[in-house]
Amino acid sequence: MTTQTATHILETLESDPQFLRENWCVPKETGRFLSVMALTIGAKNICEVGTSIGYSTLWLAQAAAKTGGTVTTLEYFEERQQLAKNHIEAAGLTHYVQFHLGQALDLLTQFKNAGKSFDFAFIDAAKKEYIHYIHVLETMMPAGSIVVADNTRSHREEMLDFLDYMESSPLFDVAELETPNGQLLARKR
Ligand SMILES: C[S@@+](CC[C@H](N)C(=O)[O-])C[C@H]1O[C@@H](n2cnc3c(N)ncnc32)[C@H](O)[C@@H]1O
């Protein structure tokens, strides 16, 4: 069964915390949070900016398997993307994930120009670029969509422009989660 297989792959990765740390993966509780949030809104079109080796992708893809949705995940480092593909395949979740290789901002702009839309976005790539990602993403997200941005405490100084923008934007209701790394949770109005 897909879910049991995915759980086994997650547990295998979690048994090597150094590997997860070296690849900047979210902690387990953040993975669970992402999955539950995506399930809560029944997300069908999930965008993940920053795949790394696919740990958070596994959590999001498990949710997508239940909602009948898809995770579109972006990464510019080919070796890490290949590891992510291997993990997703081993988990039996390939059907639910579309991998894209390249600069996140270029890929998001291509999606926008192609008329794509997303109802859930997880932002976890270059911290200084969050402000640019959101400016493109917000045009592709209907009311009720959810944005989760990682590292709002651990990398705060690098994303002050993004945090200021989200706090004052008329487009979003926001809340910040005071976890060790910090996450911004936003809902599009
Ligand atoms: C924090 S890690 C992602 C961790 C992953 N979300 C997880 O929790 O398992 C950020 C990833 O974004 C990638 N990245 C950084 N800047 C990028 C950019 N401008 N375009 C595409 N990928 C980028 C890095 O190569 C890295 O693998």
PDB file of C-alpha atoms and ligand atoms in Angstrom:
ATOM      1  CA  MET A   1       0.000   0.000   0.000  1.00  0.00           C
ATOM      2  CA  THR A   2       1.338   3.426  -0.993  1.00  0.00           C
ATOM      3  CA  THR A   3       1.051   5.031   2.446  1.00  0.00           C
ATOM      4  CA  GLN A   4       2.905   2.214   4.238  1.00  0.00           C
ATOM      5  CA  THR A   5       5.670   2.326   1.636  1.00  0.00           C
ATOM      6  CA  ALA A   6       5.987   6.101   1.996  1.00  0.00           C
ATOM      7  CA  THR A   7       6.114   5.802   5.782  1.00  0.00           C
ATOM      8  CA  HIS A   8       8.926   3.261   5.441  1.00  0.00           C
ATOM      9  CA  ILE A   9      10.935   5.619   3.193  1.00  0.00           C
ATOM     10  CA  LEU A  10      10.360   8.537   5.586  1.00  0.00           C
ATOM     11  CA  GLU A  11      11.494   6.407   8.530  1.00  0.00           C
ATOM     12  CA  THR A  12      14.566   5.259   6.619  1.00  0.00           C
ATOM     13  CA  LEU A  13      15.520   8.894   5.894  1.00  0.00           C
ATOM     14  CA  GLU A  14      14.787   9.911   9.497  1.00  0.00           C
ATOM     15  CA  SER A  15      17.159   7.214  10.737  1.00  0.00           C
ATOM     16  CA  ASP A  16      19.989   9.310   9.218  1.00  0.00           C
ATOM     17  CA  PRO A  17      19.494  12.782  10.744  1.00  0.00           C
ATOM     18  CA  GLN A  18      22.897  13.951   9.532  1.00  0.00           C
ATOM     19  CA  PHE A  19      21.911  13.301   5.899  1.00  0.00           C
ATOM     20  CA  LEU A  20      18.676  15.257   6.413  1.00  0.00           C
ATOM     21  CA  ARG A  21      20.546  18.133   8.094  1.00  0.00           C
ATOM     22  CA  GLU A  22      23.211  18.243   5.364  1.00  0.00           C
ATOM     23  CA  ASN A  23      20.457  18.626   2.785  1.00  0.00           C
ATOM     24  CA  TRP A  24      18.544  21.278   4.780  1.00  0.00           C
ATOM     25  CA  CYS A  25      15.409  19.155   5.116  1.00  0.00           C
ATOM     26  CA  VAL A  26      12.581  20.333   7.348  1.00  0.00           C
ATOM     27  CA  PRO A  27      12.156  18.629  10.730  1.00  0.00           C
ATOM     28  CA  LYS A  28       9.622  15.794  10.883  1.00  0.00           C
ATOM     29  CA  GLU A  29       7.010  17.940  12.635  1.00  0.00           C
ATOM     30  CA  THR A  30       7.170  20.525   9.850  1.00  0.00           C
ATOM     31  CA  GLY A  31       6.691  17.724   7.319  1.00  0.00           C
ATOM     32  CA  ARG A  32       3.647  16.524   9.198  1.00  0.00           C
ATOM     33  CA  PHE A  33       2.345  20.084   9.419  1.00  0.00           C
ATOM     34  CA  LEU A  34       2.684  20.562   5.655  1.00  0.00           C
ATOM     35  CA  SER A  35       0.877  17.320   4.965  1.00  0.00           C
ATOM     36  CA  VAL A  36      -1.993  18.084   7.336  1.00  0.00           C
ATOM     37  CA  MET A  37      -2.376  21.635   5.983  1.00  0.00           C
ATOM     38  CA  ALA A  38      -2.516  20.350   2.403  1.00  0.00           C
ATOM     39  CA  LEU A  39      -5.085  17.735   3.412  1.00  0.00           C
ATOM     40  CA  THR A  40      -7.140  20.280   5.362  1.00  0.00           C
ATOM     41  CA  ILE A  41      -7.752  22.417   2.294  1.00  0.00           C
ATOM     42  CA  GLY A  42      -7.908  19.400  -0.033  1.00  0.00           C
ATOM     43  CA  ALA A  43      -5.022  20.853  -2.022  1.00  0.00           C
ATOM     44  CA  LYS A  44      -4.970  19.647  -5.618  1.00  0.00           C
ATOM     45  CA  ASN A  45      -2.157  21.759  -7.066  1.00  0.00           C
ATOM     46  CA  ILE A  46       0.776  21.990  -4.690  1.00  0.00           C
ATOM     47  CA  CYS A  47       3.918  23.954  -5.510  1.00  0.00           C
ATOM     48  CA  GLU A  48       7.115  23.272  -3.590  1.00  0.00           C
ATOM     49  CA  VAL A  49       9.942  25.765  -4.131  1.00  0.00           C
ATOM     50  CA  GLY A  50      13.096  23.906  -3.028  1.00  0.00           C
ATOM     51  CA  THR A  51      13.012  20.103  -3.387  1.00  0.00           C
ATOM     52  CA  SER A  52      16.447  19.133  -2.049  1.00  0.00           C
ATOM     53  CA  ILE A  53      16.416  15.330  -1.631  1.00  0.00           C
ATOM     54  CA  GLY A  54      12.627  15.183  -1.439  1.00  0.00           C
ATOM     55  CA  TYR A  55      11.956  14.814   2.281  1.00  0.00           C
ATOM     56  CA  SER A  56       9.250  17.512   2.455  1.00  0.00           C
ATOM     57  CA  THR A  57       8.138  16.395  -1.023  1.00  0.00           C
ATOM     58  CA  LEU A  58       7.358  12.970   0.463  1.00  0.00           C
ATOM     59  CA  TRP A  59       5.067  14.569   3.062  1.00  0.00           C
ATOM     60  CA  LEU A  60       3.332  16.735   0.472  1.00  0.00           C
ATOM     61  CA  ALA A  61       3.028  13.871  -2.022  1.00  0.00           C
ATOM     62  CA  GLN A  62       1.357  11.694   0.623  1.00  0.00           C
ATOM     63  CA  ALA A  63      -1.264  14.420   0.991  1.00  0.00           C
ATOM     64  CA  ALA A  64      -1.591  14.731  -2.794  1.00  0.00           C
ATOM     65  CA  ALA A  65      -2.170  10.976  -3.052  1.00  0.00           C
ATOM     66  CA  LYS A  66      -5.162  11.407  -0.738  1.00  0.00           C
ATOM     67  CA  THR A  67      -6.614  14.536  -2.372  1.00  0.00           C
ATOM     68  CA  GLY A  68      -6.015  13.301  -5.926  1.00  0.00           C
ATOM     69  CA  GLY A  69      -3.645  16.216  -6.424  1.00  0.00           C
ATOM     70  CA  THR A  70      -0.131  16.809  -7.694  1.00  0.00           C
ATOM     71  CA  VAL A  71       3.051  18.281  -6.232  1.00  0.00           C
ATOM     72  CA  THR A  72       5.070  20.453  -8.617  1.00  0.00           C
ATOM     73  CA  THR A  73       8.524  20.736  -7.082  1.00  0.00           C
ATOM     74  CA  LEU A  74      11.433  22.950  -8.138  1.00  0.00           C
ATOM     75  CA  GLU A  75      15.177  22.457  -7.645  1.00  0.00           C
ATOM     76  CA  TYR A  76      18.276  23.738  -9.462  1.00  0.00           C
ATOM     77  CA  PHE A  77      20.803  21.177  -8.198  1.00  0.00           C
ATOM     78  CA  GLU A  78      20.545  18.079 -10.368  1.00  0.00           C
ATOM     79  CA  GLU A  79      22.166  15.599  -7.987  1.00  0.00           C
ATOM     80  CA  ARG A  80      19.792  16.449  -5.160  1.00  0.00           C
ATOM     81  CA  GLN A  81      16.841  16.341  -7.542  1.00  0.00           C
ATOM     82  CA  GLN A  82      17.871  12.837  -8.659  1.00  0.00           C
ATOM     83  CA  LEU A  83      17.965  11.666  -5.041  1.00  0.00           C
ATOM     84  CA  ALA A  84      14.492  13.155  -4.554  1.00  0.00           C
ATOM     85  CA  LYS A  85      13.228  11.278  -7.614  1.00  0.00           C
ATOM     86  CA  ASN A  86      14.660   8.051  -6.198  1.00  0.00           C
ATOM     87  CA  HIS A  87      12.965   8.595  -2.832  1.00  0.00           C
ATOM     88  CA  ILE A  88       9.610   9.450  -4.381  1.00  0.00           C
ATOM     89  CA  GLU A  89       9.803   6.414  -6.669  1.00  0.00           C
ATOM     90  CA  ALA A  90      10.730   4.113  -3.768  1.00  0.00           C
ATOM     91  CA  ALA A  91       7.728   5.476  -1.869  1.00  0.00           C
ATOM     92  CA  GLY A  92       5.413   4.649  -4.766  1.00  0.00           C
ATOM     93  CA  LEU A  93       4.448   8.313  -5.166  1.00  0.00           C
ATOM     94  CA  THR A  94       5.881   9.106  -8.623  1.00  0.00           C
ATOM     95  CA  HIS A  95       2.382   9.544 -10.022  1.00  0.00           C
ATOM     96  CA  TYR A  96       1.810  12.512  -7.690  1.00  0.00           C
ATOM     97  CA  VAL A  97       5.008  14.513  -8.255  1.00  0.00           C
ATOM     98  CA  GLN A  98       6.261  16.593 -11.176  1.00  0.00           C
ATOM     99  CA  PHE A  99       9.945  17.516 -10.902  1.00  0.00           C
ATOM    100  CA  HIS A 100      11.329  20.653 -12.535  1.00  0.00           C
ATOM    101  CA  LEU A 101      15.029  21.473 -12.773  1.00  0.00           C
ATOM    102  CA  GLY A 102      16.136  25.117 -12.932  1.00  0.00           C
ATOM    103  CA  GLN A 103      16.128  28.485 -11.218  1.00  0.00           C
ATOM    104  CA  ALA A 104      12.959  28.688  -9.158  1.00  0.00           C
ATOM    105  CA  LEU A 105      12.034  32.191 -10.270  1.00  0.00           C
ATOM    106  CA  ASP A 106      12.419  31.318 -13.961  1.00  0.00           C
ATOM    107  CA  LEU A 107      10.310  28.179 -13.532  1.00  0.00           C
ATOM    108  CA  LEU A 108       7.577  30.024 -11.613  1.00  0.00           C
ATOM    109  CA  THR A 109       7.463  32.696 -14.328  1.00  0.00           C
ATOM    110  CA  GLN A 110       7.125  29.975 -16.979  1.00  0.00           C
ATOM    111  CA  PHE A 111       4.240  28.410 -15.023  1.00  0.00           C
ATOM    112  CA  LYS A 112       2.534  31.785 -14.756  1.00  0.00           C
ATOM    113  CA  ASN A 113       2.890  32.393 -18.479  1.00  0.00           C
ATOM    114  CA  ALA A 114       1.470  28.911 -19.123  1.00  0.00           C
ATOM    115  CA  GLY A 115      -1.626  29.753 -17.036  1.00  0.00           C
ATOM    116  CA  LYS A 116      -0.871  27.318 -14.198  1.00  0.00           C
ATOM    117  CA  SER A 117      -2.531  27.761 -10.820  1.00  0.00           C
ATOM    118  CA  PHE A 118      -1.680  26.507  -7.317  1.00  0.00           C
ATOM    119  CA  ASP A 119      -3.809  26.191  -4.187  1.00  0.00           C
ATOM    120  CA  PHE A 120      -0.894  25.390  -1.846  1.00  0.00           C
ATOM    121  CA  ALA A 121       2.695  26.659  -1.963  1.00  0.00           C
ATOM    122  CA  PHE A 122       5.609  25.671   0.236  1.00  0.00           C
ATOM    123  CA  ILE A 123       8.501  28.126  -0.112  1.00  0.00           C
ATOM    124  CA  ASP A 124      11.871  26.719   0.976  1.00  0.00           C
ATOM    125  CA  ALA A 125      14.599  27.704  -1.537  1.00  0.00           C
ATOM    126  CA  ALA A 126      16.837  30.827  -1.633  1.00  0.00           C
ATOM    127  CA  LYS A 127      15.820  32.906   1.385  1.00  0.00           C
ATOM    128  CA  LYS A 128      16.596  36.270  -0.256  1.00  0.00           C
ATOM    129  CA  GLU A 129      14.355  35.355  -3.187  1.00  0.00           C
ATOM    130  CA  TYR A 130      11.172  34.660  -1.199  1.00  0.00           C
ATOM    131  CA  ILE A 131       9.908  38.153  -2.011  1.00  0.00           C
ATOM    132  CA  HIS A 132      10.288  37.416  -5.737  1.00  0.00           C
ATOM    133  CA  TYR A 133       8.689  33.965  -5.477  1.00  0.00           C
ATOM    134  CA  ILE A 134       5.620  35.332  -3.717  1.00  0.00           C
ATOM    135  CA  HIS A 135       5.118  38.111  -6.256  1.00  0.00           C
ATOM    136  CA  VAL A 136       4.768  35.487  -8.988  1.00  0.00           C
ATOM    137  CA  LEU A 137       2.976  32.859  -6.898  1.00  0.00           C
ATOM    138  CA  GLU A 138       0.310  35.240  -5.606  1.00  0.00           C
ATOM    139  CA  THR A 139      -0.892  35.845  -9.159  1.00  0.00           C
ATOM    140  CA  MET A 140      -1.417  32.086  -9.623  1.00  0.00           C
ATOM    141  CA  MET A 141      -3.255  31.351  -6.356  1.00  0.00           C
ATOM    142  CA  PRO A 142      -7.036  31.681  -5.958  1.00  0.00           C
ATOM    143  CA  ALA A 143      -8.744  32.878  -2.753  1.00  0.00           C
ATOM    144  CA  GLY A 144      -8.455  30.303   0.024  1.00  0.00           C
ATOM    145  CA  SER A 145      -5.022  29.107  -1.119  1.00  0.00           C
ATOM    146  CA  ILE A 146      -2.348  28.497   1.490  1.00  0.00           C
ATOM    147  CA  VAL A 147       1.297  29.581   1.511  1.00  0.00           C
ATOM    148  CA  VAL A 148       3.825  28.176   3.995  1.00  0.00           C
ATOM    149  CA  ALA A 149       7.270  29.813   4.008  1.00  0.00           C
ATOM    150  CA  ASP A 150      10.055  28.120   5.966  1.00  0.00           C
ATOM    151  CA  ASN A 151      12.909  29.527   8.067  1.00  0.00           C
ATOM    152  CA  THR A 152      11.263  32.792   9.114  1.00  0.00           C
ATOM    153  CA  ARG A 153      13.160  32.653  12.424  1.00  0.00           C
ATOM    154  CA  SER A 154      16.378  30.844  11.455  1.00  0.00           C
ATOM    155  CA  HIS A 155      16.976  33.082   8.368  1.00  0.00           C
ATOM    156  CA  ARG A 156      14.898  36.127   9.326  1.00  0.00           C
ATOM    157  CA  GLU A 157      17.462  38.776   8.336  1.00  0.00           C
ATOM    158  CA  GLU A 158      17.595  37.413   4.783  1.00  0.00           C
ATOM    159  CA  MET A 159      13.860  37.734   4.227  1.00  0.00           C
ATOM    160  CA  LEU A 160      12.821  40.926   6.024  1.00  0.00           C
ATOM    161  CA  ASP A 161      11.422  42.361   2.765  1.00  0.00           C
ATOM    162  CA  PHE A 162       9.261  39.246   2.315  1.00  0.00           C
ATOM    163  CA  LEU A 163       8.020  39.311   5.924  1.00  0.00           C
ATOM    164  CA  ASP A 164       7.216  43.037   5.760  1.00  0.00           C
ATOM    165  CA  TYR A 165       5.370  42.526   2.498  1.00  0.00           C
ATOM    166  CA  MET A 166       3.301  39.592   3.785  1.00  0.00           C
ATOM    167  CA  GLU A 167       2.399  41.412   7.025  1.00  0.00           C
ATOM    168  CA  SER A 168       1.100  44.446   5.149  1.00  0.00           C
ATOM    169  CA  SER A 169      -0.295  42.822   2.002  1.00  0.00           C
ATOM    170  CA  PRO A 170      -4.075  43.163   1.539  1.00  0.00           C
ATOM    171  CA  LEU A 171      -3.956  39.835  -0.298  1.00  0.00           C
ATOM    172  CA  PHE A 172      -3.163  37.619   2.699  1.00  0.00           C
ATOM    173  CA  ASP A 173      -4.108  36.789   6.268  1.00  0.00           C
ATOM    174  CA  VAL A 174      -0.896  35.677   7.980  1.00  0.00           C
ATOM    175  CA  ALA A 175       0.316  33.994  11.150  1.00  0.00           C
ATOM    176  CA  GLU A 176       3.858  33.159  12.148  1.00  0.00           C
ATOM    177  CA  LEU A 177       4.627  29.837  13.808  1.00  0.00           C
ATOM    178  CA  GLU A 178       7.220  30.210  16.542  1.00  0.00           C
ATOM    179  CA  THR A 179       8.866  26.838  15.937  1.00  0.00           C
ATOM    180  CA  PRO A 180      12.685  26.637  16.131  1.00  0.00           C
ATOM    181  CA  ASN A 181      13.079  27.462  12.406  1.00  0.00           C
ATOM    182  CA  GLY A 182       9.876  29.498  12.134  1.00  0.00           C
ATOM    183  CA  GLN A 183       7.248  29.320   9.410  1.00  0.00           C
ATOM    184  CA  LEU A 184       4.943  31.940   7.969  1.00  0.00           C
ATOM    185  CA  LEU A 185       1.465  30.621   7.271  1.00  0.00           C
ATOM    186  CA  ALA A 186      -0.615  32.738   4.906  1.00  0.00           C
ATOM    187  CA  ARG A 187      -4.084  32.369   3.440  1.00  0.00           C
ATOM    188  CA  LYS A 188      -5.003  34.216   0.278  1.00  0.00           C
ATOM    189  CA  ARG A 189      -8.072  36.411   0.755  1.00  0.00           C
TER     190      ARG A 189
HETATM  191  C1  LIG B   1      16.156  24.140   2.324  1.00  0.00           C
HETATM  192  S1  LIG B   1      16.481  23.129   0.964  1.00  0.00           S
HETATM  193  C2  LIG B   1      14.906  22.375   0.644  1.00  0.00           C
HETATM  194  C3  LIG B   1      14.577  21.324   1.649  1.00  0.00           C
HETATM  195  C4  LIG B   1      13.322  20.561   1.336  1.00  0.00           C
HETATM  196  N1  LIG B   1      12.188  21.461   1.132  1.00  0.00           N
HETATM  197  C5  LIG B   1      12.998  19.630   2.477  1.00  0.00           C
HETATM  198  O1  LIG B   1      12.552  20.117   3.528  1.00  0.00           O
HETATM  199  O2  LIG B   1      13.198  18.408   2.330  1.00  0.00           O
HETATM  200  C6  LIG B   1      16.550  24.310  -0.349  1.00  0.00           C
HETATM  201  C7  LIG B   1      16.790  23.716  -1.710  1.00  0.00           C
HETATM  202  O3  LIG B   1      16.521  24.756  -2.657  1.00  0.00           O
HETATM  203  C8  LIG B   1      17.480  24.706  -3.672  1.00  0.00           C
HETATM  204  N2  LIG B   1      17.578  26.070  -4.218  1.00  0.00           N
HETATM  205  C9  LIG B   1      18.166  27.151  -3.636  1.00  0.00           C
HETATM  206  N3  LIG B   1      18.051  28.237  -4.418  1.00  0.00           N
HETATM  207  C10 LIG B   1      17.368  27.834  -5.510  1.00  0.00           C
HETATM  208  C11 LIG B   1      16.932  28.498  -6.672  1.00  0.00           C
HETATM  209  N4  LIG B   1      17.185  29.797  -6.869  1.00  0.00           N
HETATM  210  N5  LIG B   1      16.259  27.780  -7.608  1.00  0.00           N
HETATM  211  C12 LIG B   1      16.011  26.464  -7.418  1.00  0.00           C
HETATM  212  N6  LIG B   1      16.390  25.774  -6.325  1.00  0.00           N
HETATM  213  C13 LIG B   1      17.070  26.450  -5.382  1.00  0.00           C
HETATM  214  C14 LIG B   1      18.756  24.219  -3.016  1.00  0.00           C
HETATM  215  O4  LIG B   1      19.597  23.599  -3.970  1.00  0.00           O
HETATM  216  C15 LIG B   1      18.226  23.266  -1.948  1.00  0.00           C
HETATM  217  O5  LIG B   1      18.255  21.938  -2.401  1.00  0.00           O
END
